[in-house]
Short mmCIF file of C-alpha atoms in Angstrom, two decimals:
data_model
loop_
_atom_site.label_atom_id
_atom_site.label_comp_id
_atom_site.label_asym_id
_atom_site.label_seq_id
_atom_site.Cartn_x
_atom_site.Cartn_y
_atom_site.Cartn_z
CA MET A 1 42.66 -15.55 82.56
CA THR A 2 44.90 -14.84 85.48
CA THR A 3 47.73 -13.17 83.17
CA ALA A 4 45.72 -11.15 81.26
CA THR A 5 43.64 -9.09 84.03
CA PRO A 6 46.92 -7.37 85.44
CA THR A 7 48.41 -6.67 82.23
CA VAL A 8 44.78 -5.16 80.81
CA GLY A 9 45.18 -3.02 84.31
CA ALA A 10 48.24 -1.98 83.34
CA GLY A 11 47.16 -1.09 79.90
CA VAL A 12 43.96 1.09 81.13
CA GLN A 13 46.61 2.85 83.20
CA ALA A 14 49.29 3.22 80.70
CA THR A 15 46.94 5.01 78.22
CA ALA A 16 45.07 6.87 81.20
CA LYS A 17 47.96 9.00 81.54
CA PRO A 18 48.63 10.45 78.23
CA GLY A 19 45.37 10.89 78.17
CA ARG A 20 44.57 13.60 81.13
CA ALA A 21 48.65 14.60 79.56
CA ALA A 22 46.60 15.70 76.49
CA ARG A 23 44.29 17.19 77.82
CA VAL A 24 46.10 19.95 80.07
CA ARG A 25 48.22 19.88 76.87
CA LYS A 26 44.73 20.86 74.68
CA ARG A 27 43.99 23.49 77.74
CA LEU A 28 46.84 25.28 77.07
CA ASN A 29 46.62 25.48 73.84
CA SER A 30 43.31 26.66 73.72
CA ARG A 31 42.44 29.91 72.45
CA THR A 32 41.31 31.29 76.31
CA ALA A 33 45.16 30.65 77.26
CA THR A 34 46.30 32.28 74.41
CA LEU A 35 44.06 35.12 74.76
CA VAL A 36 45.47 35.50 77.77
CA SER A 37 49.04 34.95 77.11
CA ILE A 38 48.99 37.53 74.25
CA VAL A 39 47.38 40.35 77.81
CA LEU A 40 50.08 39.17 79.93
CA ALA A 41 52.48 39.59 77.03
CA LEU A 42 50.92 43.15 76.10
CA LEU A 43 51.35 44.45 79.71
CA TRP A 44 54.56 43.42 80.20
CA THR A 45 55.94 45.38 76.76
CA VAL A 46 53.39 48.20 77.51
CA PRO A 47 56.18 49.99 79.59
CA THR A 48 58.72 49.38 78.05
CA PHE A 49 57.32 50.39 74.48
CA GLY A 50 56.71 53.75 76.59
CA LEU A 51 59.78 54.49 77.28
CA PHE A 52 61.20 53.64 73.76
CA ILE A 53 58.82 56.29 72.59
CA SER A 54 59.65 58.84 75.20
CA SER A 55 63.31 58.53 74.25
CA PHE A 56 62.29 60.01 71.18
CA ARG A 57 60.67 62.84 72.04
CA PRO A 58 61.99 66.72 73.27
CA GLU A 59 62.55 67.99 76.83
CA ASN A 60 59.94 69.84 77.71
CA GLN A 61 57.15 67.14 76.19
CA ILE A 62 58.09 64.68 78.33
CA LYS A 63 57.93 66.17 81.44
CA THR A 64 54.73 67.92 80.94
CA THR A 65 52.64 65.02 79.24
CA GLY A 66 51.95 61.15 78.90
CA TRP A 67 54.45 59.00 76.24
CA TRP A 68 51.04 58.54 74.73
CA THR A 69 50.07 62.01 73.88
CA PHE A 70 52.78 60.93 71.27
CA PHE A 71 50.08 59.68 69.07
CA SER A 72 48.18 62.54 68.72
CA ASP A 73 50.33 64.95 68.67
CA PRO A 74 53.39 63.67 67.41
CA GLN A 75 57.27 65.73 68.15
CA PHE A 76 60.68 63.39 67.10
CA THR A 77 63.97 64.15 68.13
CA LEU A 78 67.14 62.00 68.53
CA GLU A 79 68.61 65.36 70.96
CA ASN A 80 68.47 62.87 73.67
CA TYR A 81 70.65 60.41 72.30
CA ARG A 82 72.81 62.19 71.06
CA GLU A 83 72.89 64.03 74.57
CA VAL A 84 73.95 61.41 76.93
CA LEU A 85 76.13 58.90 73.60
CA PHE A 86 78.45 61.87 72.84
CA SER A 87 78.06 65.31 74.66
CA THR A 88 81.44 67.12 76.85
CA GLY A 89 79.50 68.17 79.24
CA SER A 90 78.27 65.99 82.96
CA SER A 91 74.95 64.93 80.66
CA GLY A 92 76.34 62.68 79.15
CA GLN A 93 79.78 60.62 77.62
CA LEU A 94 77.82 56.93 77.58
CA ALA A 95 79.50 55.63 74.85
CA SER A 96 83.01 55.61 77.47
CA TYR A 97 81.09 54.09 79.76
CA PHE A 98 79.93 51.91 77.28
CA ILE A 99 83.03 49.85 76.59
CA ASN A 100 83.23 49.93 80.04
CA SER A 101 81.33 48.03 80.59
CA LEU A 102 82.03 45.61 77.57
CA ALA A 103 85.91 45.94 79.20
CA ILE A 104 83.85 45.11 82.57
CA THR A 105 81.53 42.20 81.37
CA ILE A 106 83.02 40.34 78.75
CA PRO A 107 85.48 38.64 81.10
CA SER A 108 83.58 38.54 84.04
CA VAL A 109 81.44 35.58 81.31
CA LEU A 110 84.24 33.83 79.78
CA PHE A 111 86.52 33.41 82.95
CA PRO A 112 84.04 31.54 85.15
CA ILE A 113 82.47 29.63 82.26
CA ALA A 114 85.93 28.40 81.82
CA PHE A 115 86.75 27.82 85.51
CA ALA A 116 83.72 26.05 86.38
CA SER A 117 83.13 23.98 83.38
CA LEU A 118 86.50 22.07 84.16
CA ALA A 119 86.17 21.88 87.95
CA ALA A 120 82.27 20.43 86.84
CA TYR A 121 84.19 17.74 84.60
CA ALA A 122 86.60 16.89 87.73
CA LEU A 123 83.98 16.65 90.18
CA ALA A 124 81.54 14.79 87.60
CA TRP A 125 84.08 11.78 86.31
CA ILE A 126 87.01 12.09 88.08
CA ASN A 127 87.53 9.91 90.76
CA PHE A 128 90.00 11.33 93.34
CA LYS A 129 89.37 11.71 97.40
CA GLY A 130 87.26 13.48 98.97
CA ARG A 131 85.32 14.75 95.66
CA ASP A 132 81.75 14.84 97.24
CA TRP A 133 82.86 17.32 100.52
CA ILE A 134 84.08 19.58 98.05
CA TYR A 135 81.22 19.38 95.78
CA ILE A 136 79.28 19.93 99.24
CA ALA A 137 81.56 22.24 100.12
CA ILE A 138 80.64 24.37 96.80
CA PHE A 139 77.19 23.84 96.17
CA ALA A 140 77.08 25.79 100.59
CA MET A 141 78.97 28.32 98.89
CA GLN A 142 76.10 30.11 97.45
CA ILE A 143 74.16 30.25 100.13
CA VAL A 144 76.34 32.97 101.45
CA PRO A 145 75.15 36.36 100.37
CA LEU A 146 77.11 39.05 97.89
CA GLN A 147 77.86 41.27 100.24
CA MET A 148 78.52 39.31 103.04
CA ALA A 149 82.05 39.07 100.60
CA LEU A 150 82.39 41.92 99.71
CA VAL A 151 84.60 44.56 102.67
CA PRO A 152 87.24 40.63 102.91
CA LEU A 153 87.35 40.84 99.39
CA LEU A 154 88.38 44.81 99.51
CA LYS A 155 90.88 43.78 102.04
CA PHE A 156 91.95 40.95 100.37
CA PHE A 157 92.62 43.59 97.15
CA SER A 158 93.99 46.48 99.17
CA THR A 159 95.79 44.74 101.59
CA GLY A 160 97.00 41.09 100.72
CA VAL A 161 97.09 38.02 103.09
CA THR A 162 99.14 37.89 106.31
CA ILE A 163 99.03 34.83 108.37
CA ALA A 164 101.46 34.96 111.49
CA GLY A 165 102.27 38.68 110.63
CA ILE A 166 103.72 37.06 107.28
CA GLN A 167 103.09 38.74 104.16
CA VAL A 168 101.12 35.56 102.48
CA LEU A 169 100.28 37.44 99.04
CA PRO A 170 100.94 41.48 98.39
CA ALA A 171 98.44 44.20 97.79
CA TRP A 172 96.95 43.98 94.43
CA ASP A 173 97.78 48.45 94.68
CA LEU A 174 95.61 48.67 90.98
CA VAL A 175 94.84 51.98 89.40
CA ASP A 176 93.03 53.18 86.69
CA GLU A 177 91.82 50.83 84.44
CA GLN A 178 93.98 48.01 85.58
CA LYS A 179 91.13 47.93 88.03
CA PHE A 180 89.23 45.77 86.61
CA ALA A 181 91.00 42.68 86.86
CA GLN A 182 89.72 42.72 90.39
CA VAL A 183 86.47 43.31 89.22
CA TRP A 184 86.80 40.17 87.14
CA PHE A 185 88.33 38.52 89.90
CA ALA A 186 85.16 39.38 91.99
CA HIS A 187 82.48 39.05 89.35
CA THR A 188 84.31 34.91 88.51
CA CYS A 189 84.27 34.40 92.43
CA PHE A 190 80.33 34.94 92.90
CA ALA A 191 79.59 32.87 90.04
CA LEU A 192 81.41 30.28 90.42
CA PRO A 193 79.45 28.35 93.32
CA PHE A 194 75.90 27.97 90.73
CA ALA A 195 77.62 27.60 87.56
CA VAL A 196 79.57 24.79 89.26
CA TYR A 197 76.23 23.19 90.46
CA LEU A 198 74.61 23.74 87.53
CA LEU A 199 77.29 22.38 85.04
CA HIS A 200 77.92 19.68 87.58
CA ASN A 201 74.21 18.44 87.03
CA PHE A 202 74.57 18.82 83.95
CA ILE A 203 77.53 17.36 83.16
CA SER A 204 77.31 14.17 85.28
CA GLN A 205 73.96 12.67 83.50
CA LEU A 206 75.79 12.94 80.13
CA PRO A 207 76.08 8.50 79.35
CA GLY A 208 79.23 6.76 81.21
CA GLU A 209 79.40 4.25 78.35
CA LEU A 210 80.83 7.83 75.91
CA MET A 211 83.47 8.17 78.68
CA GLU A 212 84.30 4.54 78.96
CA SER A 213 84.96 4.43 74.56
CA ALA A 214 86.86 7.20 74.51
CA ARG A 215 89.24 5.67 77.79
CA VAL A 216 89.20 2.34 76.38
CA ASP A 217 90.95 4.03 72.78
CA GLY A 218 92.74 5.77 74.40
CA ALA A 219 91.50 9.17 74.90
CA THR A 220 92.46 11.12 77.94
CA HIS A 221 90.24 13.67 80.48
CA PRO A 222 91.75 16.51 78.32
CA LYS A 223 90.81 15.05 75.36
CA ILE A 224 87.21 13.29 76.46
CA PHE A 225 86.29 17.22 78.40
CA ARG A 226 87.51 19.05 74.63
CA THR A 227 86.52 16.85 72.22
CA ILE A 228 83.33 14.75 73.80
CA VAL A 229 81.87 16.90 76.63
CA LEU A 230 82.34 20.52 75.33
CA PRO A 231 79.93 20.02 72.27
CA LEU A 232 77.54 18.71 74.88
CA ILE A 233 77.32 20.81 76.90
CA THR A 234 77.35 24.60 74.75
CA PRO A 235 73.22 24.26 75.62
CA ALA A 236 74.15 24.19 79.27
CA LEU A 237 77.06 26.79 78.75
CA ALA A 238 74.63 29.18 76.98
CA ALA A 239 72.40 29.63 79.57
CA ILE A 240 74.57 29.58 81.99
CA GLY A 241 76.23 32.65 80.23
CA ILE A 242 73.14 34.33 79.53
CA PHE A 243 72.53 34.32 83.55
CA GLN A 244 75.91 35.81 84.10
CA PHE A 245 75.85 38.68 80.95
CA LEU A 246 72.62 39.73 81.98
CA TRP A 247 73.46 39.61 86.23
CA VAL A 248 77.38 41.42 84.84
CA TRP A 249 75.63 43.97 82.80
CA ASN A 250 73.08 45.33 85.16
CA ASP A 251 75.60 45.40 88.45
CA LEU A 252 76.32 48.94 90.17
CA LEU A 253 77.56 47.43 93.29
CA VAL A 254 80.31 45.63 92.49
CA ALA A 255 81.00 47.38 89.48
CA LEU A 256 81.40 50.80 91.59
CA ILE A 257 83.25 48.87 95.07
CA PHE A 258 85.99 47.24 92.92
CA ALA A 259 86.45 49.69 89.36
CA GLY A 260 85.52 53.15 91.49
CA GLY A 261 83.92 55.88 90.14
CA GLY A 262 86.00 57.40 87.55
CA ASN A 263 85.23 58.13 83.65
CA GLU A 264 88.22 55.43 83.27
CA THR A 265 86.80 52.29 84.97
CA ALA A 266 82.81 53.00 85.96
CA PRO A 267 80.70 50.69 83.66
CA LEU A 268 77.29 52.14 82.19
CA THR A 269 74.86 51.45 85.69
CA VAL A 270 76.93 54.40 87.50
CA ARG A 271 77.14 57.07 84.67
CA LEU A 272 73.10 56.14 84.85
CA ALA A 273 72.76 56.49 88.19
CA GLU A 274 74.04 60.60 87.39
CA LEU A 275 72.04 61.43 85.03
CA ALA A 276 69.11 62.94 86.19
CA GLY A 277 71.59 65.26 88.07
CA THR A 278 72.34 65.97 91.51
CA ARG A 279 68.67 67.04 91.79
CA GLY A 280 66.47 64.60 89.52
CA ASN A 281 65.29 67.22 87.55
CA GLU A 282 67.20 65.97 84.30
CA TRP A 283 65.43 62.69 84.42
CA GLN A 284 64.57 62.59 80.43
CA ARG A 285 67.96 62.05 80.20
CA LEU A 286 67.44 58.77 81.61
CA THR A 287 64.68 56.84 78.81
CA ALA A 288 67.65 57.58 76.22
CA GLY A 289 69.87 56.25 78.71
CA ALA A 290 67.92 52.94 79.34
CA PHE A 291 67.22 51.63 76.43
CA VAL A 292 71.16 52.81 75.60
CA SER A 293 72.21 50.17 78.36
CA ILE A 294 69.17 47.74 77.15
CA VAL A 295 70.48 47.20 73.58
CA VAL A 296 73.32 44.65 74.41
CA PRO A 297 71.51 42.44 76.55
CA LEU A 298 68.68 42.39 74.83
CA ILE A 299 71.17 41.22 71.98
CA VAL A 300 72.79 39.07 73.90
CA PHE A 301 69.72 37.43 74.48
CA LEU A 302 67.98 36.77 71.18
CA SER A 303 71.16 35.74 69.20
CA LEU A 304 71.64 32.70 72.28
CA GLN A 305 67.90 31.94 73.11
CA ARG A 306 67.67 28.66 71.17
CA PHE A 307 70.89 27.48 72.89
CA PHE A 308 68.96 28.76 76.67
CA VAL A 309 65.85 26.83 75.85
CA ARG A 310 67.61 23.71 74.76
CA GLY A 311 69.67 23.89 78.30
CA LEU A 312 67.01 24.95 80.82
CA LEU A 313 64.71 21.60 78.28
CA ALA A 314 68.37 19.10 79.07
CA GLY A 315 67.94 16.35 81.06
CA SER A 316 64.28 16.45 80.95
CA VAL A 317 64.27 13.26 77.97
CA LYS A 318 66.96 10.69 78.21
CA GLY A 319 68.29 9.15 75.30
#
């Protein structure tokens, strides 16, 4: 009897926890919770829906009436999209800036993911002196505001690095489309601390028996990383890729500083800031321009959503 008592008590406690979890799950799946979720989703979607409707309305209708009057007096036009995408004047040519944004964003996503995955694997599974201190330093770099690094980085690009009067690294002296390299370098530097930190936490949780078995079979670190680690961290790579893509695509400050505002290198965000005109009286263009700018991030998120969810939930379940 003395040995049965704690067993029964433990059983009661064990059954109590799932009971509480079940009650919480039941409340979240109730009709009230579903109704609240639907209301919040509608409230969140209404401004975007209004922007979408306005992008197809004529200029005089946009400036004189609200978007909801479209249902009582529907007037439809594609002039706003034609003007912002293909107009040769100062009001459009978003198509060329769209290409510039892709040229900036894609490498700025791929470079930090590649470097961060290699660094995270080394910090997690390769023993070397000072490894922990390097990881702590990388973690601490997340605290540094991006704005504090803009001036030193711009000076590095324009004058190079000089130590004791000796030119260690020359100035970059890039022009026109070559300035894309400066933006790639800047975005990669700013993204690496967070990406390394996140991937290190993910990779370090992989089963050690898996790595040991591979080493026993004669696999080297490059082979282990390529054949074992990369397939397992795909959800985490997708999550980081989505965050980085959205950040770079919506960025205005970094691209404007390091690429300039010229037609050859300026991204879509620079042109969007100019669409309303110098006096802000042409703001009807922003409806179409804003929707053009969100199409690509929306496609990227929806196509990688399942990997994104798996990346967020990674590590919550053992085994």
